[in-house]
Structure formats: structure tokens, C-alpha cells
């Protein structure tokens, strides 16, 4: 299973201009991160939540996936979300972060 958490890849927020950099200072991601902090939440927490829900989904697919052998793999700057989810979810038996 491949997961793109919130605001990653094809789930990147809609930009006002097609050539706009979503990661620039005061860009769209900066705005969403700021708004989440005002609400007492964070984009990192939202992404970890996405990973945890994906683990729950995988664990619920008993006919396809062995619930006792769920492994996570995180790549690049987003690997940290796999690591945090693995610490929070006992169903995850191993995690690899590159």
C-alpha cells in the first residue's frame, strides 16, 4: 500500500498560480501550518494521523494482509511520519526510514 499523507504529492493544496512554490515563505503550506497551530494542531500531527489510519485499514484487511506483520517504510523528509506512527501503533512490527 502506498500512502500520500495530507499535503504531499497529489494531495498538495491548490495553488493560486500554477508556477507558485507551495513551500515558499508565506506560501500555501505556511498558511495551512499557521492555521493548524492556531487551532492547537499541526500538519505533522495530521500526517501521522493519516499513517495511523492507513495502518488500521491494512490491519482490517485480514484476508490480504497479516495483521501481525505490518511494516512501514518512509522515504525522504516524510520518513519521520512513519517513525512516529510506528511508535504510537503497536500493530506496526517494524519501520524503515530512508
Short mmCIF file of N, CA and C in Angstrom, two decimals:
data_model
loop_
_atom_site.label_atom_id
_atom_site.label_comp_id
_atom_site.label_asym_id
_atom_site.label_seq_id
_atom_site.Cartn_x
_atom_site.Cartn_y
_atom_site.Cartn_z
N UNK A 1 0.85 -1.17 0.00
CA UNK A 1 0.00 0.00 0.00
C UNK A 1 0.90 1.24 0.00
N UNK A 2 0.58 2.20 -0.80
CA UNK A 2 1.32 3.45 -0.84
C UNK A 2 0.41 4.55 -0.33
N UNK A 3 0.93 5.39 0.55
CA UNK A 3 0.14 6.47 1.14
C UNK A 3 0.81 7.81 0.87
N UNK A 4 0.04 8.76 0.39
CA UNK A 4 0.46 10.15 0.34
C UNK A 4 -0.31 10.85 1.46
N UNK A 5 0.37 11.23 2.55
CA UNK A 5 -0.35 11.92 3.62
C UNK A 5 -0.78 13.32 3.19
N UNK A 6 -1.54 13.96 4.00
CA UNK A 6 -2.08 15.27 3.72
C UNK A 6 -1.00 16.25 3.24
N UNK A 7 -1.30 16.94 2.16
CA UNK A 7 -0.45 17.99 1.59
C UNK A 7 0.87 17.46 1.04
N UNK A 8 0.88 16.21 0.57
CA UNK A 8 2.08 15.61 -0.04
C UNK A 8 1.69 15.07 -1.41
N UNK A 9 2.57 15.28 -2.38
CA UNK A 9 2.33 14.73 -3.71
C UNK A 9 1.05 15.25 -4.34
N UNK A 10 0.18 14.35 -4.80
CA UNK A 10 -1.04 14.80 -5.47
C UNK A 10 -2.04 15.46 -4.50
N UNK A 11 -1.77 15.36 -3.20
CA UNK A 11 -2.65 15.98 -2.21
C UNK A 11 -2.15 17.36 -1.78
N UNK A 12 -1.18 17.88 -2.51
CA UNK A 12 -0.67 19.21 -2.25
C UNK A 12 -1.81 20.21 -2.42
N UNK A 13 -1.94 21.17 -1.50
CA UNK A 13 -3.06 22.12 -1.60
C UNK A 13 -3.07 22.87 -2.93
N UNK A 14 -4.25 23.26 -3.36
CA UNK A 14 -4.43 24.02 -4.60
C UNK A 14 -3.67 25.33 -4.51
N UNK A 15 -2.98 25.66 -5.55
CA UNK A 15 -2.20 26.89 -5.60
C UNK A 15 -2.95 27.96 -6.39
N UNK A 16 -2.73 29.21 -6.02
CA UNK A 16 -3.37 30.31 -6.73
C UNK A 16 -2.78 30.48 -8.13
N UNK A 17 -1.48 30.26 -8.25
CA UNK A 17 -0.78 30.37 -9.53
C UNK A 17 -0.13 29.03 -9.84
N UNK A 18 -0.23 28.53 -11.06
CA UNK A 18 0.33 27.22 -11.40
C UNK A 18 1.84 27.10 -11.16
N UNK A 19 2.59 28.20 -11.31
CA UNK A 19 4.04 28.13 -11.12
C UNK A 19 4.47 28.57 -9.72
N UNK A 20 3.54 28.75 -8.81
CA UNK A 20 3.85 29.16 -7.44
C UNK A 20 4.52 28.01 -6.68
N UNK A 21 5.47 28.34 -5.82
CA UNK A 21 6.15 27.35 -4.99
C UNK A 21 5.36 27.18 -3.69
N UNK A 22 4.76 26.01 -3.44
CA UNK A 22 3.94 25.84 -2.24
C UNK A 22 4.75 25.87 -0.95
N UNK A 23 6.07 25.69 -1.06
CA UNK A 23 6.92 25.65 0.13
C UNK A 23 7.57 26.99 0.46
N UNK A 24 7.28 28.03 -0.33
CA UNK A 24 7.91 29.33 -0.08
C UNK A 24 7.39 29.94 1.22
N UNK A 25 8.17 30.86 1.76
CA UNK A 25 7.77 31.56 2.97
C UNK A 25 6.46 32.30 2.71
N UNK A 26 5.51 32.12 3.57
CA UNK A 26 4.17 32.69 3.46
C UNK A 26 3.40 32.13 2.26
N UNK A 27 3.79 30.93 1.83
CA UNK A 27 3.07 30.25 0.77
C UNK A 27 1.88 29.49 1.34
N UNK A 28 1.28 28.65 0.52
CA UNK A 28 0.06 27.96 0.90
C UNK A 28 0.29 26.98 2.06
N UNK A 29 1.40 26.27 2.07
CA UNK A 29 1.65 25.33 3.18
C UNK A 29 1.96 26.07 4.47
N UNK A 30 2.65 27.20 4.36
CA UNK A 30 2.92 28.02 5.53
C UNK A 30 1.60 28.52 6.13
N UNK A 31 0.68 28.90 5.28
CA UNK A 31 -0.64 29.37 5.73
C UNK A 31 -1.40 28.26 6.44
N UNK A 32 -1.42 27.06 5.84
CA UNK A 32 -2.14 25.95 6.46
C UNK A 32 -1.50 25.53 7.79
N UNK A 33 -0.18 25.52 7.83
CA UNK A 33 0.52 25.18 9.06
C UNK A 33 0.20 26.19 10.15
N UNK A 34 0.21 27.47 9.82
CA UNK A 34 -0.10 28.51 10.78
C UNK A 34 -1.53 28.38 11.30
N UNK A 35 -2.47 28.13 10.40
CA UNK A 35 -3.87 27.98 10.83
C UNK A 35 -4.06 26.77 11.74
N UNK A 36 -3.37 25.68 11.44
CA UNK A 36 -3.47 24.50 12.30
C UNK A 36 -2.90 24.78 13.68
N UNK A 37 -1.80 25.54 13.76
CA UNK A 37 -1.22 25.87 15.06
C UNK A 37 -2.18 26.72 15.88
N UNK A 38 -2.89 27.64 15.22
CA UNK A 38 -3.88 28.45 15.92
C UNK A 38 -5.01 27.59 16.48
N UNK A 39 -5.27 26.46 15.83
CA UNK A 39 -6.32 25.54 16.28
C UNK A 39 -5.81 24.51 17.29
N UNK A 40 -4.52 24.63 17.66
CA UNK A 40 -3.94 23.69 18.61
C UNK A 40 -3.56 22.36 17.98
N UNK A 41 -3.32 22.36 16.69
CA UNK A 41 -2.99 21.14 15.95
C UNK A 41 -1.74 21.42 15.12
N UNK A 42 -1.34 20.47 14.32
CA UNK A 42 -0.18 20.70 13.46
C UNK A 42 -0.28 19.83 12.21
N UNK A 43 0.42 20.24 11.17
CA UNK A 43 0.45 19.46 9.94
C UNK A 43 1.15 18.13 10.18
N UNK A 44 2.15 18.12 11.03
CA UNK A 44 2.84 16.87 11.36
C UNK A 44 1.89 15.89 12.04
N UNK A 45 1.09 16.38 12.98
CA UNK A 45 0.12 15.51 13.66
C UNK A 45 -0.91 14.97 12.67
N UNK A 46 -1.32 15.80 11.73
CA UNK A 46 -2.30 15.37 10.74
C UNK A 46 -1.72 14.27 9.85
N UNK A 47 -0.46 14.41 9.49
CA UNK A 47 0.18 13.39 8.65
C UNK A 47 0.39 12.08 9.40
N UNK A 48 0.76 12.16 10.67
CA UNK A 48 0.89 10.94 11.48
C UNK A 48 -0.47 10.26 11.61
N UNK A 49 -1.51 11.05 11.80
CA UNK A 49 -2.87 10.51 11.87
C UNK A 49 -3.21 9.77 10.57
N UNK A 50 -2.83 10.33 9.43
CA UNK A 50 -3.06 9.67 8.15
C UNK A 50 -2.38 8.30 8.10
N UNK A 51 -1.14 8.23 8.57
CA UNK A 51 -0.41 6.96 8.58
C UNK A 51 -1.08 5.97 9.53
N UNK A 52 -1.50 6.43 10.70
CA UNK A 52 -2.18 5.55 11.65
C UNK A 52 -3.48 4.99 11.08
N UNK A 53 -4.23 5.81 10.36
CA UNK A 53 -5.47 5.32 9.74
C UNK A 53 -5.16 4.30 8.65
N UNK A 54 -4.08 4.49 7.92
CA UNK A 54 -3.68 3.52 6.89
C UNK A 54 -3.29 2.19 7.53
N UNK A 55 -2.63 2.24 8.68
CA UNK A 55 -2.28 1.01 9.41
C UNK A 55 -3.55 0.31 9.85
N UNK A 56 -4.52 1.06 10.37
CA UNK A 56 -5.80 0.46 10.77
C UNK A 56 -6.50 -0.19 9.58
N UNK A 57 -6.46 0.48 8.44
CA UNK A 57 -7.07 -0.08 7.24
C UNK A 57 -6.39 -1.38 6.84
N UNK A 58 -5.05 -1.37 6.85
CA UNK A 58 -4.30 -2.58 6.49
C UNK A 58 -4.60 -3.71 7.47
N UNK A 59 -4.67 -3.40 8.74
CA UNK A 59 -4.95 -4.43 9.76
C UNK A 59 -6.34 -5.01 9.58
N UNK A 60 -7.26 -4.23 9.05
CA UNK A 60 -8.62 -4.69 8.83
C UNK A 60 -8.79 -5.54 7.58
N UNK A 61 -7.74 -5.67 6.80
CA UNK A 61 -7.79 -6.47 5.56
C UNK A 61 -7.18 -7.84 5.83
N UNK A 62 -7.75 -8.56 6.78
CA UNK A 62 -7.19 -9.83 7.24
C UNK A 62 -7.06 -10.88 6.14
N UNK A 63 -7.91 -10.81 5.12
CA UNK A 63 -7.84 -11.80 4.04
C UNK A 63 -6.67 -11.54 3.09
N UNK A 64 -6.07 -10.34 3.15
CA UNK A 64 -4.99 -9.98 2.26
C UNK A 64 -3.67 -9.73 3.01
N UNK A 65 -3.77 -9.15 4.19
CA UNK A 65 -2.59 -8.72 4.95
C UNK A 65 -2.56 -9.40 6.31
N UNK A 66 -1.39 -9.86 6.72
CA UNK A 66 -1.21 -10.45 8.04
C UNK A 66 -1.12 -9.33 9.07
N UNK A 67 -2.12 -9.21 9.91
CA UNK A 67 -2.19 -8.15 10.91
C UNK A 67 -1.01 -8.18 11.87
N UNK A 68 -0.40 -9.34 12.04
CA UNK A 68 0.73 -9.49 12.96
C UNK A 68 2.05 -9.07 12.32
N UNK A 69 2.07 -8.73 11.04
CA UNK A 69 3.32 -8.44 10.35
C UNK A 69 3.22 -7.18 9.50
N UNK A 70 2.80 -6.08 10.10
CA UNK A 70 2.68 -4.81 9.39
C UNK A 70 4.00 -4.06 9.52
N UNK A 71 4.56 -3.68 8.38
CA UNK A 71 5.81 -2.94 8.33
C UNK A 71 5.59 -1.61 7.63
N UNK A 72 6.28 -0.59 8.10
CA UNK A 72 6.18 0.73 7.47
C UNK A 72 7.52 1.09 6.85
N UNK A 73 7.45 1.80 5.74
CA UNK A 73 8.64 2.31 5.07
C UNK A 73 8.40 3.78 4.77
N UNK A 74 9.30 4.62 5.22
CA UNK A 74 9.21 6.04 4.94
C UNK A 74 10.43 6.50 4.18
N UNK A 75 10.24 7.40 3.24
CA UNK A 75 11.32 7.84 2.37
C UNK A 75 11.47 9.36 2.42
N UNK A 76 12.69 9.82 2.45
CA UNK A 76 12.96 11.25 2.39
C UNK A 76 12.50 12.00 3.62
N UNK A 77 12.13 13.24 3.42
CA UNK A 77 11.75 14.09 4.54
C UNK A 77 10.46 13.62 5.22
N UNK A 78 9.70 12.77 4.54
CA UNK A 78 8.44 12.31 5.09
C UNK A 78 8.58 11.00 5.89
N UNK A 79 9.78 10.46 5.97
CA UNK A 79 10.02 9.22 6.70
C UNK A 79 9.70 9.38 8.19
N UNK A 80 9.85 10.57 8.70
CA UNK A 80 9.62 10.80 10.12
C UNK A 80 8.18 10.45 10.53
N UNK A 81 7.22 10.61 9.63
CA UNK A 81 5.84 10.30 9.96
C UNK A 81 5.63 8.80 10.14
N UNK A 82 6.33 8.00 9.37
CA UNK A 82 6.28 6.55 9.55
C UNK A 82 6.89 6.17 10.89
N UNK A 83 7.98 6.82 11.26
CA UNK A 83 8.62 6.55 12.55
C UNK A 83 7.73 6.90 13.72
N UNK A 84 7.11 8.06 13.66
CA UNK A 84 6.23 8.47 14.76
C UNK A 84 5.01 7.56 14.85
N UNK A 85 4.45 7.19 13.72
CA UNK A 85 3.28 6.30 13.72
C UNK A 85 3.66 4.94 14.30
N UNK A 86 4.85 4.46 13.96
CA UNK A 86 5.30 3.16 14.48
C UNK A 86 5.45 3.20 16.00
N UNK A 87 5.86 4.34 16.54
CA UNK A 87 5.97 4.46 18.00
C UNK A 87 4.60 4.46 18.67
N UNK A 88 3.59 4.97 17.98
CA UNK A 88 2.25 5.09 18.56
C UNK A 88 1.36 3.87 18.35
N UNK A 89 1.66 3.06 17.34
CA UNK A 89 0.78 1.96 16.97
C UNK A 89 1.48 0.62 17.20
N UNK A 90 1.02 -0.16 18.19
CA UNK A 90 1.66 -1.45 18.47
C UNK A 90 1.48 -2.49 17.36
N UNK A 91 0.55 -2.28 16.45
CA UNK A 91 0.36 -3.22 15.33
C UNK A 91 1.55 -3.19 14.36
N UNK A 92 2.31 -2.11 14.37
CA UNK A 92 3.47 -1.98 13.48
C UNK A 92 4.64 -2.74 14.09
N UNK A 93 5.12 -3.75 13.37
CA UNK A 93 6.19 -4.59 13.88
C UNK A 93 7.57 -4.04 13.54
N UNK A 94 7.69 -3.32 12.43
CA UNK A 94 8.98 -2.73 12.09
C UNK A 94 8.77 -1.50 11.22
N UNK A 95 9.78 -0.66 11.21
CA UNK A 95 9.73 0.54 10.38
C UNK A 95 11.11 0.77 9.79
N UNK A 96 11.14 1.18 8.54
CA UNK A 96 12.39 1.52 7.86
C UNK A 96 12.26 2.94 7.35
N UNK A 97 13.22 3.76 7.71
CA UNK A 97 13.19 5.16 7.30
C UNK A 97 14.46 5.47 6.52
N UNK A 98 14.31 5.82 5.26
CA UNK A 98 15.46 6.19 4.41
C UNK A 98 15.44 7.68 4.15
#
